[in-house]
Amino acid sequence: MKTISVIGSGTMGNGIAHLFAQFGFEVALVDLTQEQLQKALLTISKNMDRQVGKGVLQESEKLAALKRIHLFTHLAAGVKEADLVIEAATENLPTKLDLFRQLDEHAPKKAILASNTSSISITKIAASTQRPSQVIGMHFMNPVPLMKLVEVIRGYATSAETTQVIMNLSKQVEKVPVEVNDYPGFVANRILIPMINEAIYSLHEGVAGVEEIDTVMKLGMSHPMGPLQLADFIGLDVCLSILRVLQEGFGNPKYAPCPLLVNMVEAGYTGVKSGEGFYIYHPESKEKSVSNRFK
Ligand code: NAD
């Protein structure tokens, strides 16, 4: 594999482009506007500066890696030479199905098409293409250059060969791939998101306060971050939409989202990205404090 196309240059797309460029691949980064692509390139450059500061990268390696990233607003041009396409566009089913139809049309016939989706069925995405055996999930964690795990999701029709290529490639970029089958939430979010929902229920029912719940899980279970703070980081809207996928996919009421979570999302309190969720985030500093609503 030489050329990797990454579709979407937001939080995850720029991290995936960074990773592959750092490991010597040519990267075609595709998004809807030049403005977004330039923003992504700046983010990658700043994140690489941090690696240079820590001695992980040489300045010359950073410059060479940045040169390997090519920007495209035209999807067909961006995937023309791809050996692998990794789709990291907005988490929305019609968007993904439409993108995969286009990828199938424009990417070389031998190319593997991967999705970084957190919750959409790989089997369903694959069925929108003429090459379902070459469609797979490659679920990176945020921040991509730092987090070791790649959840490799085999759709119903994904071939053993495609899976092996993606497992090997993940190791080549120093990640630890874990192979899982395609069921709602895969493994990571099937376990994580109900835990977050339970933490929100505990708050909602007055079992304990925000900091108390987070402290129990940090100090008691050695989690680096409490579930409510983690929910703010992931985005409460994202947590809610994954719960809905679990609820619909399994038809089990245990996945019903806590009404407090639903209210917060509907009111626009989505966590770090909106400035407030369970905590308030101060843009000028890294400090956070518990939201006044929960004091
Ligand atoms: P984001 O909103 O930060 O970025 C999405 C990008 O996709 C935007 O720049 C948008 O302009 C672009 N986009 C939308 N439609 C497009 C199209 N048709 N063609 C090209 N670009 C398009 O989202 P994100 O957080 O980076 O999430 C991307 C994917 O990764 C989602 O499927 C999400 O579920 C998954 N994911 C996210 C996280 C996370 O922590 N943020 C973790 C794992 C997986």
mmCIF file of C-alpha atoms and ligand atoms in Angstrom:
data_model
loop_
_atom_site.group_PDB
_atom_site.id
_atom_site.type_symbol
_atom_site.label_atom_id
_atom_site.label_comp_id
_atom_site.label_asym_id
_atom_site.label_seq_id
_atom_site.Cartn_x
_atom_site.Cartn_y
_atom_site.Cartn_z
ATOM 1 C CA MET A 1 0.000 0.000 0.000
ATOM 2 C CA LYS A 2 1.316 3.403 -0.976
ATOM 3 C CA THR A 3 -1.593 5.797 -1.209
ATOM 4 C CA ILE A 4 -4.329 6.283 1.367
ATOM 5 C CA SER A 5 -7.290 8.575 0.735
ATOM 6 C CA VAL A 6 -8.985 9.997 3.808
ATOM 7 C CA ILE A 7 -12.502 11.364 3.391
ATOM 8 C CA GLY A 8 -13.381 14.087 5.888
ATOM 9 C CA SER A 9 -10.726 16.229 7.569
ATOM 10 C CA GLY A 10 -12.418 16.946 10.921
ATOM 11 C CA THR A 11 -11.281 15.682 14.328
ATOM 12 C CA MET A 12 -10.707 12.097 13.170
ATOM 13 C CA GLY A 13 -9.835 12.660 9.503
ATOM 14 C CA ASN A 14 -6.960 15.006 10.270
ATOM 15 C CA GLY A 15 -5.632 12.551 12.869
ATOM 16 C CA ILE A 16 -5.782 9.645 10.398
ATOM 17 C CA ALA A 17 -4.072 11.731 7.678
ATOM 18 C CA HIS A 18 -1.390 12.743 10.205
ATOM 19 C CA LEU A 19 -0.750 9.119 11.207
ATOM 20 C CA PHE A 20 -0.329 7.731 7.686
ATOM 21 C CA ALA A 21 1.756 10.688 6.459
ATOM 22 C CA GLN A 22 4.030 10.262 9.482
ATOM 23 C CA PHE A 23 4.576 6.613 8.539
ATOM 24 C CA GLY A 24 5.549 7.428 4.949
ATOM 25 C CA PHE A 25 2.286 6.950 3.020
ATOM 26 C CA GLU A 26 1.063 9.390 0.402
ATOM 27 C CA VAL A 27 -2.208 10.795 1.748
ATOM 28 C CA ALA A 28 -5.037 12.357 -0.262
ATOM 29 C CA LEU A 29 -7.206 14.298 2.183
ATOM 30 C CA VAL A 30 -10.706 15.089 0.908
ATOM 31 C CA ASP A 31 -13.295 17.483 2.353
ATOM 32 C CA LEU A 32 -16.064 19.735 1.096
ATOM 33 C CA THR A 33 -14.185 23.061 1.216
ATOM 34 C CA GLN A 34 -10.627 24.367 0.864
ATOM 35 C CA GLU A 35 -11.160 26.338 4.050
ATOM 36 C CA GLN A 36 -11.799 23.159 6.073
ATOM 37 C CA LEU A 37 -8.817 21.408 4.445
ATOM 38 C CA GLN A 38 -6.466 24.297 5.270
ATOM 39 C CA LYS A 39 -7.738 24.277 8.851
ATOM 40 C CA ALA A 40 -7.037 20.535 9.050
ATOM 41 C CA LEU A 41 -3.507 20.957 7.661
ATOM 42 C CA LEU A 42 -2.793 23.640 10.255
ATOM 43 C CA THR A 43 -4.046 21.328 13.025
ATOM 44 C CA ILE A 44 -1.823 18.503 11.735
ATOM 45 C CA SER A 45 1.172 20.842 11.588
ATOM 46 C CA LYS A 46 0.580 22.035 15.189
ATOM 47 C CA ASN A 47 0.137 18.471 16.433
ATOM 48 C CA MET A 48 3.367 17.459 14.678
ATOM 49 C CA ASP A 49 5.123 20.440 16.337
ATOM 50 C CA ARG A 50 4.132 18.929 19.659
ATOM 51 C CA GLN A 51 5.698 15.599 18.576
ATOM 52 C CA VAL A 52 8.874 17.460 17.541
ATOM 53 C CA GLY A 53 8.897 19.139 20.986
ATOM 54 C CA LYS A 54 8.711 15.712 22.639
ATOM 55 C CA GLY A 55 11.439 14.267 20.412
ATOM 56 C CA VAL A 56 9.043 11.801 18.716
ATOM 57 C CA LEU A 57 9.616 13.412 15.283
ATOM 58 C CA GLN A 58 12.522 15.347 13.759
ATOM 59 C CA GLU A 59 11.710 18.738 12.206
ATOM 60 C CA SER A 60 12.826 17.352 8.817
ATOM 61 C CA GLU A 61 10.488 14.340 9.205
ATOM 62 C CA LYS A 62 7.617 16.684 10.022
ATOM 63 C CA LEU A 63 8.221 18.731 6.866
ATOM 64 C CA ALA A 64 8.484 15.584 4.739
ATOM 65 C CA ALA A 65 5.256 14.189 6.260
ATOM 66 C CA LEU A 66 3.353 17.418 5.587
ATOM 67 C CA LYS A 67 4.524 17.292 1.951
ATOM 68 C CA ARG A 68 2.968 13.847 1.603
ATOM 69 C CA ILE A 69 -0.513 15.226 2.384
ATOM 70 C CA HIS A 70 -2.389 16.356 -0.735
ATOM 71 C CA LEU A 71 -5.671 18.250 -0.450
ATOM 72 C CA PHE A 72 -8.788 17.678 -2.582
ATOM 73 C CA THR A 73 -12.307 19.075 -2.637
ATOM 74 C CA HIS A 74 -13.208 16.812 -5.557
ATOM 75 C CA LEU A 75 -13.835 13.271 -4.324
ATOM 76 C CA ALA A 76 -13.207 11.488 -7.640
ATOM 77 C CA ALA A 77 -9.777 13.128 -7.999
ATOM 78 C CA GLY A 78 -8.935 12.418 -4.354
ATOM 79 C CA VAL A 79 -9.516 8.646 -4.579
ATOM 80 C CA LYS A 80 -8.277 8.018 -8.127
ATOM 81 C CA GLU A 81 -4.982 6.449 -7.003
ATOM 82 C CA ALA A 82 -6.066 5.049 -3.633
ATOM 83 C CA ASP A 83 -4.966 1.616 -2.437
ATOM 84 C CA LEU A 84 -7.141 2.195 0.617
ATOM 85 C CA VAL A 85 -9.841 4.774 1.334
ATOM 86 C CA ILE A 86 -10.629 5.584 4.972
ATOM 87 C CA GLU A 87 -13.920 7.433 5.295
ATOM 88 C CA ALA A 88 -14.117 9.730 8.345
ATOM 89 C CA ALA A 89 -16.945 12.043 7.303
ATOM 90 C CA THR A 90 -19.843 13.198 9.455
ATOM 91 C CA GLU A 91 -21.675 10.389 11.319
ATOM 92 C CA ASN A 92 -24.864 10.341 9.271
ATOM 93 C CA LEU A 93 -26.265 7.280 7.486
ATOM 94 C CA PRO A 94 -27.422 8.927 4.206
ATOM 95 C CA THR A 95 -24.062 10.782 3.975
ATOM 96 C CA LYS A 96 -22.110 7.550 4.410
ATOM 97 C CA LEU A 97 -24.237 5.521 1.973
ATOM 98 C CA ASP A 98 -23.944 8.242 -0.647
ATOM 99 C CA LEU A 99 -20.184 8.516 -0.087
ATOM 100 C CA PHE A 100 -19.635 4.770 -0.408
ATOM 101 C CA ARG A 101 -21.604 4.684 -3.664
ATOM 102 C CA GLN A 102 -19.294 7.395 -4.979
ATOM 103 C CA LEU A 103 -16.161 5.724 -3.596
ATOM 104 C CA ASP A 104 -17.167 2.471 -5.268
ATOM 105 C CA GLU A 105 -17.557 4.303 -8.564
ATOM 106 C CA HIS A 106 -14.312 6.294 -8.458
ATOM 107 C CA ALA A 107 -11.735 4.338 -6.420
ATOM 108 C CA PRO A 108 -9.644 1.678 -8.235
ATOM 109 C CA LYS A 109 -11.410 -1.710 -8.327
ATOM 110 C CA LYS A 110 -8.742 -3.328 -6.130
ATOM 111 C CA ALA A 111 -8.937 -0.646 -3.425
ATOM 112 C CA ILE A 112 -10.224 -1.458 0.057
ATOM 113 C CA LEU A 113 -12.912 0.901 1.368
ATOM 114 C CA ALA A 114 -12.854 1.412 5.150
ATOM 115 C CA SER A 115 -15.114 3.443 7.414
ATOM 116 C CA ASN A 116 -14.177 5.021 10.740
ATOM 117 C CA THR A 117 -17.841 5.078 11.792
ATOM 118 C CA SER A 118 -18.519 4.819 15.538
ATOM 119 C CA SER A 119 -21.864 3.124 15.210
ATOM 120 C CA ILE A 120 -23.212 2.651 11.691
ATOM 121 C CA SER A 121 -23.414 -0.936 10.413
ATOM 122 C CA ILE A 122 -20.440 -1.862 8.193
ATOM 123 C CA THR A 123 -22.642 -4.528 6.587
ATOM 124 C CA LYS A 124 -25.174 -1.859 5.569
ATOM 125 C CA ILE A 125 -22.452 0.467 4.252
ATOM 126 C CA ALA A 126 -20.863 -2.432 2.317
ATOM 127 C CA ALA A 127 -24.196 -3.329 0.724
ATOM 128 C CA SER A 128 -24.295 0.083 -0.966
ATOM 129 C CA THR A 129 -21.205 -0.924 -3.002
ATOM 130 C CA GLN A 130 -20.410 -3.552 -5.643
ATOM 131 C CA ARG A 131 -17.419 -4.753 -3.558
ATOM 132 C CA PRO A 132 -18.795 -5.685 -0.118
ATOM 133 C CA SER A 133 -15.950 -8.168 0.485
ATOM 134 C CA GLN A 134 -13.518 -5.203 0.320
ATOM 135 C CA VAL A 135 -15.422 -3.011 2.789
ATOM 136 C CA ILE A 136 -14.378 -2.972 6.443
ATOM 137 C CA GLY A 137 -14.544 -0.872 9.613
ATOM 138 C CA MET A 138 -11.373 0.808 10.850
ATOM 139 C CA HIS A 139 -12.439 2.457 14.091
ATOM 140 C CA PHE A 140 -9.652 4.714 15.346
ATOM 141 C CA MET A 141 -9.807 6.423 18.725
ATOM 142 C CA ASN A 142 -9.379 10.138 19.380
ATOM 143 C CA PRO A 143 -6.647 11.515 19.324
ATOM 144 C CA VAL A 144 -5.568 9.196 16.520
ATOM 145 C CA PRO A 145 -1.782 9.772 16.632
ATOM 146 C CA LEU A 146 -1.731 8.895 20.363
ATOM 147 C CA MET A 147 -4.359 6.210 20.928
ATOM 148 C CA LYS A 148 -3.093 2.688 20.273
ATOM 149 C CA LEU A 149 -6.343 0.849 19.486
ATOM 150 C CA VAL A 150 -7.917 0.248 16.094
ATOM 151 C CA GLU A 151 -11.170 -1.708 16.275
ATOM 152 C CA VAL A 152 -11.212 -3.620 12.977
ATOM 153 C CA ILE A 153 -14.826 -4.454 12.144
ATOM 154 C CA ARG A 154 -15.687 -7.307 9.814
ATOM 155 C CA GLY A 155 -18.984 -6.767 8.052
ATOM 156 C CA TYR A 156 -21.093 -9.802 7.131
ATOM 157 C CA ALA A 157 -19.466 -9.974 3.688
ATOM 158 C CA THR A 158 -15.937 -8.718 4.514
ATOM 159 C CA SER A 159 -13.356 -11.218 3.250
ATOM 160 C CA ALA A 160 -10.626 -12.779 5.364
ATOM 161 C CA GLU A 161 -8.071 -11.316 2.947
ATOM 162 C CA THR A 162 -9.366 -7.746 3.394
ATOM 163 C CA THR A 163 -9.327 -8.220 7.173
ATOM 164 C CA GLN A 164 -5.746 -9.514 7.117
ATOM 165 C CA VAL A 165 -4.517 -6.602 4.998
ATOM 166 C CA ILE A 166 -6.085 -4.087 7.418
ATOM 167 C CA MET A 167 -4.782 -5.900 10.521
ATOM 168 C CA ASN A 168 -1.257 -5.856 9.058
ATOM 169 C CA LEU A 169 -1.481 -2.237 7.952
ATOM 170 C CA SER A 170 -2.643 -1.167 11.426
ATOM 171 C CA LYS A 171 0.424 -2.843 12.948
ATOM 172 C CA GLN A 172 2.635 -1.157 10.357
ATOM 173 C CA VAL A 173 1.551 2.260 11.734
ATOM 174 C CA GLU A 174 2.230 0.989 15.277
ATOM 175 C CA LYS A 175 -1.371 0.513 16.332
ATOM 176 C CA VAL A 176 -2.881 -2.487 18.078
ATOM 177 C CA PRO A 177 -5.729 -3.797 15.901
ATOM 178 C CA VAL A 178 -8.505 -5.864 17.462
ATOM 179 C CA GLU A 179 -10.825 -7.810 15.170
ATOM 180 C CA VAL A 180 -14.532 -7.701 16.023
ATOM 181 C CA ASN A 181 -17.756 -8.628 14.245
ATOM 182 C CA ASP A 182 -20.327 -6.141 13.030
ATOM 183 C CA TYR A 183 -23.062 -5.772 15.655
ATOM 184 C CA PRO A 184 -24.479 -2.503 17.042
ATOM 185 C CA GLY A 185 -21.828 -0.430 18.819
ATOM 186 C CA PHE A 186 -19.164 -3.033 17.902
ATOM 187 C CA VAL A 187 -17.286 -3.659 21.184
ATOM 188 C CA ALA A 188 -15.927 -0.272 22.270
ATOM 189 C CA ASN A 189 -19.159 1.698 22.214
ATOM 190 C CA ARG A 190 -21.394 -1.215 23.228
ATOM 191 C CA ILE A 191 -19.575 -1.235 26.561
ATOM 192 C CA LEU A 192 -18.550 2.419 26.940
ATOM 193 C CA ILE A 193 -21.773 4.228 26.043
ATOM 194 C CA PRO A 194 -24.124 2.251 28.369
ATOM 195 C CA MET A 195 -21.600 2.930 31.168
ATOM 196 C CA ILE A 196 -21.811 6.663 30.414
ATOM 197 C CA ASN A 197 -25.627 6.430 30.297
ATOM 198 C CA GLU A 198 -25.608 4.738 33.718
ATOM 199 C CA ALA A 199 -23.395 7.520 35.108
ATOM 200 C CA ILE A 200 -25.919 10.084 33.801
ATOM 201 C CA TYR A 201 -28.794 8.117 35.380
ATOM 202 C CA SER A 202 -26.869 8.112 38.693
ATOM 203 C CA LEU A 203 -26.608 11.903 38.504
ATOM 204 C CA HIS A 204 -30.232 12.297 37.366
ATOM 205 C CA GLU A 205 -31.532 10.162 40.244
ATOM 206 C CA GLY A 206 -29.454 12.090 42.794
ATOM 207 C CA VAL A 207 -27.241 9.167 43.747
ATOM 208 C CA ALA A 208 -24.193 11.464 43.643
ATOM 209 C CA GLY A 209 -22.890 14.699 42.113
ATOM 210 C CA VAL A 210 -20.829 15.166 38.938
ATOM 211 C CA GLU A 211 -17.399 15.228 40.564
ATOM 212 C CA GLU A 212 -18.293 12.411 42.950
ATOM 213 C CA ILE A 213 -19.341 10.079 40.107
ATOM 214 C CA ASP A 214 -16.233 10.896 38.099
ATOM 215 C CA THR A 215 -13.976 10.480 41.140
ATOM 216 C CA VAL A 216 -15.419 7.041 41.965
ATOM 217 C CA MET A 217 -14.636 5.812 38.464
ATOM 218 C CA LYS A 218 -11.204 7.466 38.270
ATOM 219 C CA LEU A 219 -9.873 6.366 41.632
ATOM 220 C CA GLY A 220 -11.910 3.218 42.066
ATOM 221 C CA MET A 221 -11.576 1.749 38.588
ATOM 222 C CA SER A 222 -8.352 3.437 37.431
ATOM 223 C CA HIS A 223 -10.127 5.189 34.557
ATOM 224 C CA PRO A 224 -7.991 8.148 33.408
ATOM 225 C CA MET A 225 -11.122 10.278 33.055
ATOM 226 C CA GLY A 226 -14.554 10.011 34.721
ATOM 227 C CA PRO A 227 -17.542 8.970 32.544
ATOM 228 C CA LEU A 228 -19.264 12.383 32.703
ATOM 229 C CA GLN A 229 -16.129 14.244 31.657
ATOM 230 C CA LEU A 230 -15.552 11.656 28.932
ATOM 231 C CA ALA A 231 -19.148 12.154 27.718
ATOM 232 C CA ASP A 232 -18.461 15.903 27.446
ATOM 233 C CA PHE A 233 -15.356 15.145 25.371
ATOM 234 C CA ILE A 234 -17.081 12.693 23.055
ATOM 235 C CA GLY A 235 -20.036 15.072 22.670
ATOM 236 C CA LEU A 236 -23.370 14.425 24.381
ATOM 237 C CA ASP A 237 -25.102 14.454 20.990
ATOM 238 C CA VAL A 238 -22.754 11.692 19.792
ATOM 239 C CA CYS A 239 -23.384 9.640 22.973
ATOM 240 C CA LEU A 240 -27.140 10.031 22.459
ATOM 241 C CA SER A 241 -27.035 8.972 18.832
ATOM 242 C CA ILE A 242 -24.956 5.865 19.665
ATOM 243 C CA LEU A 243 -27.466 4.925 22.407
ATOM 244 C CA ARG A 244 -30.260 5.213 19.846
ATOM 245 C CA VAL A 245 -28.335 2.849 17.538
ATOM 246 C CA LEU A 246 -27.945 0.327 20.400
ATOM 247 C CA GLN A 247 -31.607 0.704 21.388
ATOM 248 C CA GLU A 248 -32.835 0.242 17.841
ATOM 249 C CA GLY A 249 -30.306 -2.475 16.953
ATOM 250 C CA PHE A 250 -30.980 -4.707 19.966
ATOM 251 C CA GLY A 251 -34.569 -3.649 20.749
ATOM 252 C CA ASN A 252 -33.634 -3.867 24.425
ATOM 253 C CA PRO A 253 -34.936 -1.166 26.825
ATOM 254 C CA LYS A 254 -31.708 -1.305 28.828
ATOM 255 C CA TYR A 255 -30.189 1.005 26.189
ATOM 256 C CA ALA A 256 -32.863 3.714 26.621
ATOM 257 C CA PRO A 257 -31.090 7.072 26.915
ATOM 258 C CA CYS A 258 -31.420 8.855 30.257
ATOM 259 C CA PRO A 259 -34.015 11.688 29.906
ATOM 260 C CA LEU A 260 -31.420 14.121 31.336
ATOM 261 C CA LEU A 261 -29.093 13.337 28.419
ATOM 262 C CA VAL A 262 -31.929 13.885 25.937
ATOM 263 C CA ASN A 263 -32.803 17.241 27.539
ATOM 264 C CA MET A 264 -29.201 18.441 27.547
ATOM 265 C CA VAL A 265 -28.747 17.605 23.859
ATOM 266 C CA GLU A 266 -32.037 19.228 22.893
ATOM 267 C CA ALA A 267 -31.026 22.369 24.801
ATOM 268 C CA GLY A 268 -27.649 22.481 22.993
ATOM 269 C CA TYR A 269 -25.456 21.588 26.005
ATOM 270 C CA THR A 270 -23.345 19.097 24.131
ATOM 271 C CA GLY A 271 -20.127 19.229 26.166
ATOM 272 C CA VAL A 272 -16.690 20.593 25.284
ATOM 273 C CA LYS A 273 -17.686 21.644 21.743
ATOM 274 C CA SER A 274 -20.520 23.900 23.015
ATOM 275 C CA GLY A 275 -18.584 25.078 26.100
ATOM 276 C CA GLU A 276 -20.902 23.341 28.573
ATOM 277 C CA GLY A 277 -22.129 19.853 29.413
ATOM 278 C CA PHE A 278 -21.679 18.349 32.859
ATOM 279 C CA TYR A 279 -18.766 20.771 33.215
ATOM 280 C CA ILE A 280 -18.193 24.317 31.960
ATOM 281 C CA TYR A 281 -15.103 24.717 29.789
ATOM 282 C CA HIS A 282 -13.177 27.979 29.840
ATOM 283 C CA PRO A 283 -11.832 28.767 26.354
ATOM 284 C CA GLU A 284 -8.845 30.749 27.669
ATOM 285 C CA SER A 285 -7.527 27.954 29.880
ATOM 286 C CA LYS A 286 -7.596 24.195 30.282
ATOM 287 C CA GLU A 287 -9.575 24.620 33.522
ATOM 288 C CA LYS A 288 -13.072 23.213 33.874
ATOM 289 C CA SER A 289 -15.653 23.500 36.639
ATOM 290 C CA VAL A 290 -18.886 21.646 37.343
ATOM 291 C CA SER A 291 -21.830 23.275 35.553
ATOM 292 C CA ASN A 292 -23.937 25.456 37.868
ATOM 293 C CA ARG A 293 -26.940 23.301 36.951
ATOM 294 C CA PHE A 294 -25.424 20.400 38.883
ATOM 295 C CA LYS A 295 -24.163 22.281 41.942
HETATM 296 P P1 NAD B 1 -16.155 16.027 12.344
HETATM 297 O O1 NAD B 1 -17.489 16.668 12.340
HETATM 298 O O2 NAD B 1 -15.053 16.626 13.197
HETATM 299 O O3 NAD B 1 -15.579 15.939 10.851
HETATM 300 C C1 NAD B 1 -16.334 15.451 9.772
HETATM 301 C C2 NAD B 1 -15.766 16.065 8.508
HETATM 302 O O4 NAD B 1 -16.389 15.398 7.392
HETATM 303 C C3 NAD B 1 -16.062 17.568 8.358
HETATM 304 O O5 NAD B 1 -14.866 18.264 8.111
HETATM 305 C C4 NAD B 1 -17.025 17.620 7.159
HETATM 306 O O6 NAD B 1 -16.868 18.788 6.369
HETATM 307 C C5 NAD B 1 -16.594 16.376 6.384
HETATM 308 N N1 NAD B 1 -17.584 15.883 5.443
HETATM 309 C C6 NAD B 1 -18.936 15.753 5.593
HETATM 310 N N2 NAD B 1 -19.500 15.266 4.478
HETATM 311 C C7 NAD B 1 -18.492 15.069 3.582
HETATM 312 C C8 NAD B 1 -18.429 14.603 2.245
HETATM 313 N N3 NAD B 1 -19.535 14.225 1.595
HETATM 314 N N4 NAD B 1 -17.220 14.543 1.641
HETATM 315 C C9 NAD B 1 -16.105 14.928 2.297
HETATM 316 N N5 NAD B 1 -16.092 15.380 3.564
HETATM 317 C C10 NAD B 1 -17.266 15.451 4.201
HETATM 318 O O7 NAD B 1 -16.388 14.502 12.758
HETATM 319 P P2 NAD B 1 -15.375 13.486 13.469
HETATM 320 O O8 NAD B 1 -15.530 13.599 14.953
HETATM 321 O O9 NAD B 1 -14.029 13.614 12.842
HETATM 322 O O10 NAD B 1 -16.050 12.088 13.065
HETATM 323 C C11 NAD B 1 -15.833 11.513 11.800
HETATM 324 C C12 NAD B 1 -16.201 10.044 11.862
HETATM 325 O O11 NAD B 1 -15.398 9.395 12.837
HETATM 326 C C13 NAD B 1 -17.646 9.768 12.274
HETATM 327 O O12 NAD B 1 -18.120 8.651 11.582
HETATM 328 C C14 NAD B 1 -17.536 9.472 13.768
HETATM 329 O O13 NAD B 1 -18.574 8.651 14.243
HETATM 330 C C15 NAD B 1 -16.213 8.739 13.803
HETATM 331 N N6 NAD B 1 -15.497 8.746 15.084
HETATM 332 C C16 NAD B 1 -15.391 9.872 15.833
HETATM 333 C C17 NAD B 1 -14.686 9.849 17.022
HETATM 334 C C18 NAD B 1 -14.511 11.100 17.864
HETATM 335 O O14 NAD B 1 -14.079 10.982 19.038
HETATM 336 N N7 NAD B 1 -14.764 12.286 17.340
HETATM 337 C C19 NAD B 1 -14.050 8.670 17.448
HETATM 338 C C20 NAD B 1 -14.148 7.531 16.639
HETATM 339 C C21 NAD B 1 -14.871 7.579 15.458
#
